[in-house]
mmCIF file of C-alpha atoms and ligand atoms in Angstrom:
data_model
loop_
_atom_site.group_PDB
_atom_site.id
_atom_site.type_symbol
_atom_site.label_atom_id
_atom_site.label_comp_id
_atom_site.label_asym_id
_atom_site.label_seq_id
_atom_site.Cartn_x
_atom_site.Cartn_y
_atom_site.Cartn_z
ATOM 1 C CA MET A 1236 -59.836 -140.739 -167.127
ATOM 2 C CA ASN A 1237 -62.464 -139.458 -169.505
ATOM 3 C CA ALA A 1238 -62.130 -138.649 -173.172
ATOM 4 C CA THR A 1239 -61.992 -134.883 -172.735
ATOM 5 C CA VAL A 1240 -59.056 -135.102 -170.397
ATOM 6 C CA MET A 1241 -57.245 -137.530 -172.691
ATOM 7 C CA ASN A 1242 -57.474 -135.089 -175.595
ATOM 8 C CA GLU A 1243 -56.117 -132.055 -173.772
ATOM 9 C CA PRO A 1244 -52.635 -131.064 -174.904
ATOM 10 C CA ILE A 1245 -50.113 -131.397 -172.111
ATOM 11 C CA ASP A 1246 -47.069 -129.224 -171.595
ATOM 12 C CA PHE A 1247 -44.603 -131.875 -170.487
ATOM 13 C CA ALA A 1248 -41.693 -129.434 -170.254
ATOM 14 C CA MET A 1249 -43.678 -127.137 -168.001
ATOM 15 C CA ILE A 1250 -44.427 -130.008 -165.623
ATOM 16 C CA LYS A 1251 -40.801 -131.148 -165.569
ATOM 17 C CA GLN A 1252 -39.645 -127.641 -164.771
ATOM 18 C CA SER A 1253 -42.259 -126.489 -162.346
ATOM 19 C CA VAL A 1254 -42.951 -129.559 -160.220
ATOM 20 C CA PRO A 1255 -40.079 -130.257 -157.805
ATOM 21 C CA ILE A 1256 -39.290 -133.922 -157.334
ATOM 22 C CA GLU A 1257 -39.516 -133.396 -153.563
ATOM 23 C CA TRP A 1258 -43.263 -132.953 -153.982
ATOM 24 C CA LEU A 1259 -43.452 -136.469 -155.360
ATOM 25 C CA LEU A 1260 -41.275 -137.879 -152.607
ATOM 26 C CA ASP A 1261 -43.695 -136.224 -150.183
ATOM 27 C CA HIS A 1262 -46.685 -137.460 -152.104
ATOM 28 C CA TYR A 1263 -45.471 -141.046 -151.838
ATOM 29 C CA GLY A 1264 -44.376 -140.599 -148.224
ATOM 30 C CA LEU A 1265 -40.791 -141.394 -149.211
ATOM 31 C CA THR A 1266 -38.927 -138.465 -147.714
ATOM 32 C CA SER A 1267 -38.550 -140.091 -144.303
ATOM 33 C CA HIS A 1268 -37.363 -143.385 -145.853
ATOM 34 C CA LEU A 1269 -34.540 -141.744 -147.782
ATOM 35 C CA ARG A 1270 -31.270 -140.325 -146.504
ATOM 36 C CA ARG A 1271 -30.140 -136.818 -147.381
ATOM 37 C CA SER A 1272 -27.246 -136.797 -149.800
ATOM 38 C CA ARG A 1273 -25.051 -134.060 -151.213
ATOM 39 C CA ASP A 1274 -27.615 -132.771 -153.682
ATOM 40 C CA GLY A 1275 -30.741 -134.669 -152.751
ATOM 41 C CA PHE A 1276 -31.673 -138.078 -151.404
ATOM 42 C CA ARG A 1277 -30.508 -141.682 -151.531
ATOM 43 C CA GLY A 1278 -32.084 -144.942 -150.426
ATOM 44 C CA VAL A 1279 -33.877 -148.156 -151.302
ATOM 45 C CA CYS A 1280 -35.559 -147.878 -154.682
ATOM 46 C CA PRO A 1281 -39.314 -147.360 -154.264
ATOM 47 C CA ILE A 1282 -39.938 -148.672 -157.765
ATOM 48 C CA HIS A 1283 -38.282 -152.076 -157.824
ATOM 49 C CA GLY A 1284 -37.847 -152.455 -154.075
ATOM 50 C CA GLY A 1285 -34.917 -154.559 -152.905
ATOM 51 C CA HIS A 1286 -32.794 -153.763 -149.873
ATOM 52 C CA ASN A 1287 -29.831 -151.816 -151.210
ATOM 53 C CA PRO A 1288 -29.936 -148.369 -149.602
ATOM 54 C CA THR A 1289 -27.626 -146.741 -152.162
ATOM 55 C CA GLN A 1290 -29.255 -147.738 -155.449
ATOM 56 C CA PHE A 1291 -31.873 -145.014 -155.700
ATOM 57 C CA CYS A 1292 -30.620 -141.431 -155.993
ATOM 58 C CA VAL A 1293 -32.554 -138.195 -156.279
ATOM 59 C CA SER A 1294 -30.997 -134.912 -157.339
ATOM 60 C CA VAL A 1295 -33.023 -131.981 -156.105
ATOM 61 C CA VAL A 1296 -30.819 -129.569 -158.027
ATOM 62 C CA ARG A 1297 -31.350 -131.289 -161.357
ATOM 63 C CA ASN A 1298 -34.892 -132.365 -160.456
ATOM 64 C CA CYS A 1299 -34.335 -135.954 -161.490
ATOM 65 C CA TRP A 1300 -33.802 -139.479 -160.145
ATOM 66 C CA VAL A 1301 -31.866 -142.592 -161.087
ATOM 67 C CA CYS A 1302 -31.861 -146.225 -159.953
ATOM 68 C CA PHE A 1303 -28.608 -148.168 -160.337
ATOM 69 C CA GLY A 1304 -30.322 -151.420 -159.370
ATOM 70 C CA ASP A 1305 -32.864 -153.521 -161.224
ATOM 71 C CA CYS A 1306 -34.552 -150.492 -162.804
ATOM 72 C CA ASN A 1307 -31.224 -149.305 -164.211
ATOM 73 C CA THR A 1308 -32.890 -146.149 -165.396
ATOM 74 C CA GLY A 1309 -33.907 -142.711 -164.256
ATOM 75 C CA GLY A 1310 -35.449 -139.488 -165.444
ATOM 76 C CA SER A 1311 -37.744 -136.636 -164.629
ATOM 77 C CA VAL A 1312 -40.744 -136.318 -162.340
ATOM 78 C CA LEU A 1313 -42.849 -137.649 -165.214
ATOM 79 C CA ASP A 1314 -40.737 -140.787 -165.590
ATOM 80 C CA PHE A 1315 -40.897 -141.298 -161.851
ATOM 81 C CA VAL A 1316 -44.697 -141.207 -161.676
ATOM 82 C CA SER A 1317 -44.908 -143.271 -164.832
ATOM 83 C CA ARG A 1318 -42.835 -146.026 -163.160
ATOM 84 C CA MET A 1319 -44.477 -145.770 -159.774
ATOM 85 C CA GLU A 1320 -48.003 -145.908 -161.192
ATOM 86 C CA LYS A 1321 -47.188 -148.153 -164.184
ATOM 87 C CA VAL A 1322 -48.786 -145.658 -166.573
ATOM 88 C CA ASN A 1323 -47.568 -143.873 -169.687
ATOM 89 C CA LEU A 1324 -46.063 -140.376 -169.625
ATOM 90 C CA ARG A 1325 -49.290 -138.662 -170.624
ATOM 91 C CA GLU A 1326 -51.187 -140.346 -167.808
ATOM 92 C CA ALA A 1327 -48.339 -139.529 -165.421
ATOM 93 C CA ALA A 1328 -48.581 -135.874 -166.426
ATOM 94 C CA GLN A 1329 -52.322 -135.892 -165.829
ATOM 95 C CA LEU A 1330 -51.846 -137.416 -162.399
ATOM 96 C CA ILE A 1331 -49.302 -134.747 -161.484
ATOM 97 C CA GLN A 1332 -51.692 -132.064 -162.650
ATOM 98 C CA GLN A 1333 -54.430 -133.518 -160.454
ATOM 99 C CA TRP A 1334 -52.244 -133.959 -157.392
ATOM 100 C CA PHE A 1335 -50.599 -130.573 -157.393
ATOM 101 C CA GLY A 1336 -53.235 -128.395 -158.956
ATOM 102 C CA VAL A 1337 -51.310 -127.339 -162.031
ATOM 103 C CA GLU A 1338 -53.102 -127.224 -165.317
ATOM 104 C CA ALA A 1339 -52.241 -126.219 -168.815
ATOM 105 C CA ALA A 1340 -53.177 -122.672 -169.683
ATOM 106 C CA ILE A 1341 -55.294 -122.206 -172.772
ATOM 107 C CA GLY A 1342 -53.284 -121.111 -175.769
ATOM 108 C CA VAL A 1343 -49.857 -121.942 -174.384
ATOM 109 C CA THR A 1344 -50.130 -125.666 -174.802
ATOM 110 C CA SER A 1345 -49.522 -126.077 -178.503
ATOM 111 C CA ARG A 1346 -45.796 -126.561 -177.900
ATOM 112 C CA SER A 1347 -46.661 -129.588 -175.776
ATOM 113 C CA GLU A 1348 -45.441 -132.741 -177.446
ATOM 114 C CA ARG A 1349 -42.310 -131.494 -179.163
ATOM 115 C CA VAL A 1350 -40.625 -130.277 -175.973
ATOM 116 C CA GLY A 1351 -40.216 -133.711 -174.446
ATOM 117 C CA GLN A 1352 -36.545 -133.899 -175.405
ATOM 118 C CA SER A 1353 -35.660 -130.225 -175.140
ATOM 119 C CA SER A 1354 -36.651 -129.587 -171.530
ATOM 120 C CA ARG A 1355 -33.095 -129.701 -170.234
ATOM 121 C CA ALA A 1356 -32.111 -126.736 -172.390
ATOM 122 C CA ALA A 1357 -35.222 -124.840 -171.361
ATOM 123 C CA VAL A 1358 -34.211 -124.814 -167.698
ATOM 124 C CA GLU A 1359 -31.085 -122.782 -168.282
ATOM 125 C CA VAL A 1360 -32.413 -119.524 -169.641
ATOM 126 C CA PRO A 1361 -29.827 -116.814 -170.282
ATOM 127 C CA LYS A 1362 -30.187 -113.729 -168.079
ATOM 128 C CA ALA A 1363 -31.209 -111.327 -170.833
ATOM 129 C CA GLU A 1364 -34.210 -113.443 -171.811
ATOM 130 C CA PRO A 1365 -37.686 -112.171 -170.986
ATOM 131 C CA ASN A 1366 -39.783 -114.077 -168.458
ATOM 132 C CA SER A 1367 -41.518 -116.895 -170.295
ATOM 133 C CA PRO A 1368 -45.258 -117.357 -169.990
ATOM 134 C CA LEU A 1369 -45.960 -119.836 -167.229
ATOM 135 C CA GLY A 1370 -47.927 -122.348 -169.266
ATOM 136 C CA PHE A 1371 -50.318 -123.299 -166.477
ATOM 137 C CA VAL A 1372 -52.697 -121.729 -164.017
ATOM 138 C CA LEU A 1373 -53.215 -122.698 -160.395
ATOM 139 C CA ARG A 1374 -56.651 -124.147 -159.846
ATOM 140 C CA ASP A 1375 -58.849 -123.911 -156.783
ATOM 141 C CA LEU A 1376 -57.396 -120.742 -155.259
ATOM 142 C CA ASP A 1377 -59.555 -119.819 -152.285
ATOM 143 C CA ALA A 1378 -60.808 -116.282 -152.869
ATOM 144 C CA THR A 1379 -62.620 -116.278 -149.516
ATOM 145 C CA HIS A 1380 -59.526 -116.756 -147.356
ATOM 146 C CA PRO A 1381 -59.811 -114.452 -144.307
ATOM 147 C CA TYR A 1382 -56.361 -112.942 -144.921
ATOM 148 C CA LEU A 1383 -57.638 -111.181 -148.034
ATOM 149 C CA GLU A 1384 -60.414 -109.530 -146.064
ATOM 150 C CA LEU A 1385 -57.998 -108.745 -143.254
ATOM 151 C CA ARG A 1386 -55.876 -106.811 -145.741
ATOM 152 C CA GLY A 1387 -58.967 -104.897 -146.793
ATOM 153 C CA LEU A 1388 -59.417 -106.327 -150.255
ATOM 154 C CA LEU A 1389 -62.938 -106.138 -151.651
ATOM 155 C CA PRO A 1390 -64.452 -109.039 -153.601
ATOM 156 C CA GLU A 1391 -64.181 -107.087 -156.875
ATOM 157 C CA ALA A 1392 -60.426 -106.580 -156.424
ATOM 158 C CA ILE A 1393 -59.931 -110.222 -155.437
ATOM 159 C CA ALA A 1394 -61.809 -111.242 -158.572
ATOM 160 C CA ALA A 1395 -60.048 -108.783 -160.881
ATOM 161 C CA PHE A 1396 -56.553 -109.694 -159.716
ATOM 162 C CA ARG A 1397 -57.472 -113.384 -159.360
ATOM 163 C CA VAL A 1398 -55.735 -113.755 -156.028
ATOM 164 C CA GLY A 1399 -56.520 -116.541 -153.593
ATOM 165 C CA TYR A 1400 -55.154 -118.910 -151.020
ATOM 166 C CA CYS A 1401 -53.317 -121.870 -152.474
ATOM 167 C CA ALA A 1402 -53.845 -125.040 -150.442
ATOM 168 C CA LYS A 1403 -51.643 -127.264 -152.568
ATOM 169 C CA GLY A 1404 -49.303 -126.806 -155.472
ATOM 170 C CA LEU A 1405 -46.701 -124.229 -156.357
ATOM 171 C CA MET A 1406 -47.565 -121.690 -153.666
ATOM 172 C CA ALA A 1407 -48.991 -124.046 -151.063
ATOM 173 C CA GLY A 1408 -49.853 -122.321 -147.803
ATOM 174 C CA ARG A 1409 -49.658 -118.868 -149.369
ATOM 175 C CA ILE A 1410 -51.833 -116.268 -151.041
ATOM 176 C CA ALA A 1411 -51.036 -116.705 -154.734
ATOM 177 C CA ILE A 1412 -50.848 -113.463 -156.699
ATOM 178 C CA PRO A 1413 -50.689 -113.835 -160.495
ATOM 179 C CA VAL A 1414 -47.978 -111.720 -162.140
ATOM 180 C CA HIS A 1415 -48.251 -110.936 -165.851
ATOM 181 C CA ASN A 1416 -45.805 -109.613 -168.391
ATOM 182 C CA THR A 1417 -46.466 -106.457 -170.357
ATOM 183 C CA ALA A 1418 -48.393 -108.447 -172.960
ATOM 184 C CA GLY A 1419 -50.726 -109.749 -170.283
ATOM 185 C CA GLN A 1420 -49.321 -113.283 -170.244
ATOM 186 C CA LEU A 1421 -49.082 -114.962 -166.869
ATOM 187 C CA VAL A 1422 -45.381 -115.317 -166.019
ATOM 188 C CA ALA A 1423 -45.410 -116.136 -162.303
ATOM 189 C CA TYR A 1424 -47.243 -116.388 -159.046
ATOM 190 C CA ALA A 1425 -45.979 -114.443 -156.081
ATOM 191 C CA GLY A 1426 -46.786 -116.203 -152.828
ATOM 192 C CA ARG A 1427 -47.579 -114.041 -149.796
ATOM 193 C CA TRP A 1428 -47.490 -115.760 -146.432
ATOM 194 C CA PRO A 1429 -50.918 -115.028 -144.896
ATOM 195 C CA GLY A 1430 -49.765 -113.109 -141.841
ATOM 196 C CA ASN A 1431 -46.372 -112.873 -140.200
ATOM 197 C CA PRO A 1432 -44.258 -115.726 -141.530
ATOM 198 C CA PRO A 1433 -42.197 -117.941 -139.218
ATOM 199 C CA GLU A 1434 -38.514 -117.052 -139.091
ATOM 200 C CA ASP A 1435 -37.417 -119.572 -141.704
ATOM 201 C CA LYS A 1436 -40.040 -118.532 -144.263
ATOM 202 C CA PRO A 1437 -39.923 -115.460 -146.481
ATOM 203 C CA LYS A 1438 -42.875 -113.085 -146.483
ATOM 204 C CA TYR A 1439 -42.995 -113.386 -150.266
ATOM 205 C CA LEU A 1440 -42.013 -116.360 -152.334
ATOM 206 C CA PHE A 1441 -41.163 -115.883 -156.000
ATOM 207 C CA PRO A 1442 -40.407 -118.609 -158.489
ATOM 208 C CA ARG A 1443 -36.709 -119.183 -159.030
ATOM 209 C CA GLY A 1444 -35.562 -117.392 -162.160
ATOM 210 C CA LEU A 1445 -38.323 -114.782 -162.234
ATOM 211 C CA ARG A 1446 -36.870 -111.427 -163.256
ATOM 212 C CA LYS A 1447 -39.112 -108.997 -161.412
ATOM 213 C CA SER A 1448 -37.153 -106.061 -162.797
ATOM 214 C CA LEU A 1449 -38.596 -106.781 -166.250
ATOM 215 C CA GLU A 1450 -42.219 -106.514 -165.197
ATOM 216 C CA LEU A 1451 -44.594 -104.069 -163.599
ATOM 217 C CA PHE A 1452 -47.423 -105.618 -161.645
ATOM 218 C CA ASN A 1453 -50.805 -104.763 -163.226
ATOM 219 C CA TYR A 1454 -49.178 -103.032 -166.228
ATOM 220 C CA HIS A 1455 -51.288 -104.798 -168.857
ATOM 221 C CA ARG A 1456 -54.503 -103.748 -167.104
ATOM 222 C CA ALA A 1457 -53.296 -100.264 -166.253
ATOM 223 C CA LEU A 1458 -52.744 -99.401 -169.895
ATOM 224 C CA VAL A 1459 -56.386 -99.757 -170.831
ATOM 225 C CA PRO A 1460 -58.386 -97.013 -169.121
ATOM 226 C CA GLU A 1461 -58.030 -93.344 -170.101
ATOM 227 C CA PRO A 1462 -54.450 -93.134 -171.244
ATOM 228 C CA HIS A 1463 -54.292 -89.359 -170.649
ATOM 229 C CA THR A 1464 -54.734 -89.662 -166.880
ATOM 230 C CA ALA A 1465 -51.806 -90.005 -164.495
ATOM 231 C CA LEU A 1466 -50.258 -93.388 -163.834
ATOM 232 C CA VAL A 1467 -49.910 -94.205 -160.156
ATOM 233 C CA VAL A 1468 -46.753 -96.116 -159.224
ATOM 234 C CA VAL A 1469 -46.560 -97.998 -155.927
ATOM 235 C CA GLU A 1470 -44.181 -100.546 -154.426
ATOM 236 C CA GLY A 1471 -46.216 -103.627 -153.561
ATOM 237 C CA PHE A 1472 -48.993 -105.923 -154.721
ATOM 238 C CA PHE A 1473 -51.390 -104.972 -151.951
ATOM 239 C CA ASP A 1474 -50.698 -101.258 -152.417
ATOM 240 C CA CYS A 1475 -51.593 -101.709 -156.051
ATOM 241 C CA MET A 1476 -54.784 -103.622 -155.377
ATOM 242 C CA LYS A 1477 -55.917 -101.143 -152.727
ATOM 243 C CA VAL A 1478 -55.304 -98.153 -155.004
ATOM 244 C CA TRP A 1479 -57.139 -99.980 -157.788
ATOM 245 C CA GLN A 1480 -60.186 -100.649 -155.660
ATOM 246 C CA ALA A 1481 -60.206 -97.011 -154.528
ATOM 247 C CA GLY A 1482 -61.007 -96.233 -158.164
ATOM 248 C CA PHE A 1483 -57.604 -95.666 -159.755
ATOM 249 C CA GLN A 1484 -57.249 -98.325 -162.407
ATOM 250 C CA ARG A 1485 -54.086 -96.842 -163.842
ATOM 251 C CA VAL A 1486 -51.802 -98.162 -161.141
ATOM 252 C CA VAL A 1487 -48.714 -100.374 -161.297
ATOM 253 C CA ALA A 1488 -46.388 -101.833 -158.672
ATOM 254 C CA ILE A 1489 -42.651 -102.132 -159.101
ATOM 255 C CA MET A 1490 -42.588 -105.134 -156.714
ATOM 256 C CA GLY A 1491 -39.905 -103.632 -154.528
ATOM 257 C CA SER A 1492 -38.618 -100.170 -153.780
ATOM 258 C CA SER A 1493 -36.139 -99.597 -156.591
ATOM 259 C CA LEU A 1494 -37.167 -98.843 -160.135
ATOM 260 C CA SER A 1495 -35.293 -100.848 -162.789
ATOM 261 C CA ASP A 1496 -34.224 -99.545 -166.201
ATOM 262 C CA THR A 1497 -36.863 -101.669 -167.906
ATOM 263 C CA GLN A 1498 -39.565 -100.489 -165.539
ATOM 264 C CA GLU A 1499 -38.547 -96.884 -166.131
ATOM 265 C CA GLN A 1500 -38.910 -97.400 -169.872
ATOM 266 C CA LEU A 1501 -42.270 -99.154 -169.510
ATOM 267 C CA ILE A 1502 -43.642 -96.308 -167.425
ATOM 268 C CA VAL A 1503 -42.399 -93.656 -169.845
ATOM 269 C CA ASP A 1504 -43.963 -95.598 -172.728
ATOM 270 C CA ALA A 1505 -47.231 -95.985 -170.861
ATOM 271 C CA VAL A 1506 -47.792 -92.327 -170.077
ATOM 272 C CA GLY A 1507 -46.329 -90.911 -173.277
ATOM 273 C CA PRO A 1508 -44.768 -87.495 -173.876
ATOM 274 C CA GLY A 1509 -46.208 -84.904 -171.514
ATOM 275 C CA GLY A 1510 -47.761 -87.647 -169.402
ATOM 276 C CA LYS A 1511 -47.644 -87.831 -165.653
ATOM 277 C CA VAL A 1512 -46.871 -90.321 -162.888
ATOM 278 C CA LYS A 1513 -47.710 -90.131 -159.216
ATOM 279 C CA LEU A 1514 -45.239 -91.946 -157.019
ATOM 280 C CA MET A 1515 -46.807 -93.268 -153.833
ATOM 281 C CA PHE A 1516 -44.181 -95.366 -152.104
ATOM 282 C CA ASP A 1517 -43.971 -96.577 -148.512
ATOM 283 C CA GLU A 1518 -43.195 -93.851 -146.016
ATOM 284 C CA ASP A 1519 -40.029 -95.422 -144.638
ATOM 285 C CA GLY A 1520 -36.301 -95.285 -145.314
ATOM 286 C CA ALA A 1521 -36.268 -97.680 -148.251
ATOM 287 C CA GLY A 1522 -39.438 -96.205 -149.704
ATOM 288 C CA ARG A 1523 -38.178 -92.624 -149.565
ATOM 289 C CA ALA A 1524 -34.807 -93.561 -151.073
ATOM 290 C CA GLY A 1525 -36.460 -95.539 -153.873
ATOM 291 C CA ARG A 1526 -38.989 -92.797 -154.477
ATOM 292 C CA GLU A 1527 -36.318 -90.128 -154.779
ATOM 293 C CA LYS A 1528 -34.266 -92.118 -157.285
ATOM 294 C CA ALA A 1529 -37.340 -93.030 -159.301
ATOM 295 C CA ALA A 1530 -38.512 -89.416 -159.337
ATOM 296 C CA ILE A 1531 -35.172 -88.150 -160.627
ATOM 297 C CA ARG A 1532 -35.031 -90.754 -163.360
ATOM 298 C CA LEU A 1533 -38.610 -90.388 -164.515
ATOM 299 C CA ALA A 1534 -38.536 -86.605 -164.403
ATOM 300 C CA ARG A 1535 -36.082 -86.626 -167.303
ATOM 301 C CA HIS A 1536 -38.939 -87.833 -169.520
ATOM 302 C CA ILE A 1537 -42.309 -87.154 -167.926
ATOM 303 C CA GLN A 1538 -44.041 -85.167 -165.193
ATOM 304 C CA VAL A 1539 -43.619 -86.628 -161.733
ATOM 305 C CA GLU A 1540 -45.657 -85.977 -158.640
ATOM 306 C CA VAL A 1541 -44.410 -87.371 -155.354
ATOM 307 C CA ILE A 1542 -47.118 -88.308 -152.873
ATOM 308 C CA GLU A 1543 -45.830 -88.288 -149.315
ATOM 309 C CA LEU A 1544 -47.758 -90.153 -146.663
ATOM 310 C CA GLU A 1545 -48.374 -88.385 -143.434
ATOM 311 C CA VAL A 1546 -47.403 -91.025 -140.912
ATOM 312 C CA GLU A 1547 -43.935 -92.574 -140.736
ATOM 313 C CA GLY A 1548 -44.048 -96.291 -141.539
ATOM 314 C CA THR A 1549 -47.310 -96.052 -143.480
ATOM 315 C CA GLN A 1550 -47.713 -97.753 -146.819
ATOM 316 C CA PRO A 1551 -50.511 -97.077 -149.306
ATOM 317 C CA ASP A 1552 -52.298 -100.327 -148.585
ATOM 318 C CA TYR A 1553 -52.814 -99.336 -144.935
ATOM 319 C CA LEU A 1554 -54.885 -96.354 -146.001
ATOM 320 C CA PRO A 1555 -58.672 -96.358 -146.256
ATOM 321 C CA ALA A 1556 -60.072 -95.640 -149.704
ATOM 322 C CA PRO A 1557 -61.176 -92.055 -148.956
ATOM 323 C CA GLU A 1558 -57.641 -91.182 -147.896
ATOM 324 C CA ILE A 1559 -56.162 -92.751 -151.046
ATOM 325 C CA ILE A 1560 -58.665 -90.790 -153.117
ATOM 326 C CA ALA A 1561 -57.781 -87.559 -151.318
ATOM 327 C CA LEU A 1562 -54.072 -88.104 -151.871
ATOM 328 C CA LEU A 1563 -54.372 -89.003 -155.537
ATOM 329 C CA ALA A 1564 -57.068 -86.575 -156.566
ATOM 330 C CA ASP A 1565 -55.827 -83.874 -158.876
ATOM 331 C CA ALA A 1566 -55.292 -80.335 -157.588
ATOM 332 C CA ASP A 1567 -58.688 -79.266 -158.908
ATOM 333 C CA GLY A 1568 -60.315 -82.017 -156.903
ATOM 334 C CA ARG A 1569 -61.112 -84.201 -159.911
ATOM 335 C CA VAL A 1570 -60.338 -87.838 -159.279
ATOM 336 C CA ALA A 1571 -57.806 -89.039 -161.792
ATOM 337 C CA THR A 1572 -59.507 -92.212 -162.945
HETATM 338 ZN ZN1 ZN B 285 -35.016 -149.378 -158.960
#
């Protein structure tokens, strides 16, 4: 380890929270040597060895481990790596960062050292709390993955939204899509399965505890250009990116089909009194229902234009750019960017 790496502040709490202990069991090839237990695994201790198959216990729920044998100790993922590798906690954290591609985000790391003892409290966030900044960024996302091209994303959109295929780490095997809060801080990655997922996998994976209803995808970027032009509201990430690359930078996605109270307020704030939104939802049952409710709610405060898509089952991201432009262009033909 070189000097630069040694001096970097490390967010220990972030690592304890965001790296599941199963990843480490996998990393060490231990999963097959342990038996499943009520809330995790049990088996011979990989640290001190021995033969007793009940001494080493892992709780997946609490993301910790304990050895009742010679080690007579336990702890977090950091303690586990520290024991396995016979290194200190800082070195253990650096190893975890290397193995799983998580790294401290600039500017969010100053709380690093003091959180060592408070991480347990940090896991249980009350429901009303805002989404906390993530504290790390995924490295080595593959921006050239064929799925992105298949979905029609241009290199400039891929670069602007910083999406890419994640080979290892939090969203392994998925297209990782960074989600920011209204202040522009990274609060989550959404993971899109590249293609049709197998039956046991969801199309989208979101981190546990993320409150999507508090955020609008692309909101922080959408606020910047020409605040007097209409704000386009779509359902999904890809809809949003496709509308953006068609030239409409003022576009946000509600990450679903129903508008939350917070999202309603954010939109009203963004367009201001007399401002306008254009709702372009999916042309299907859920999309139409969500669109109608959103239109009624928003129309109490601002002007609303509903954009219907011609073909049943179409969603904005299926449309070629010229068609998006035609649908979103103002009545006088001027493109609203
Ligand atoms: Zn042990």
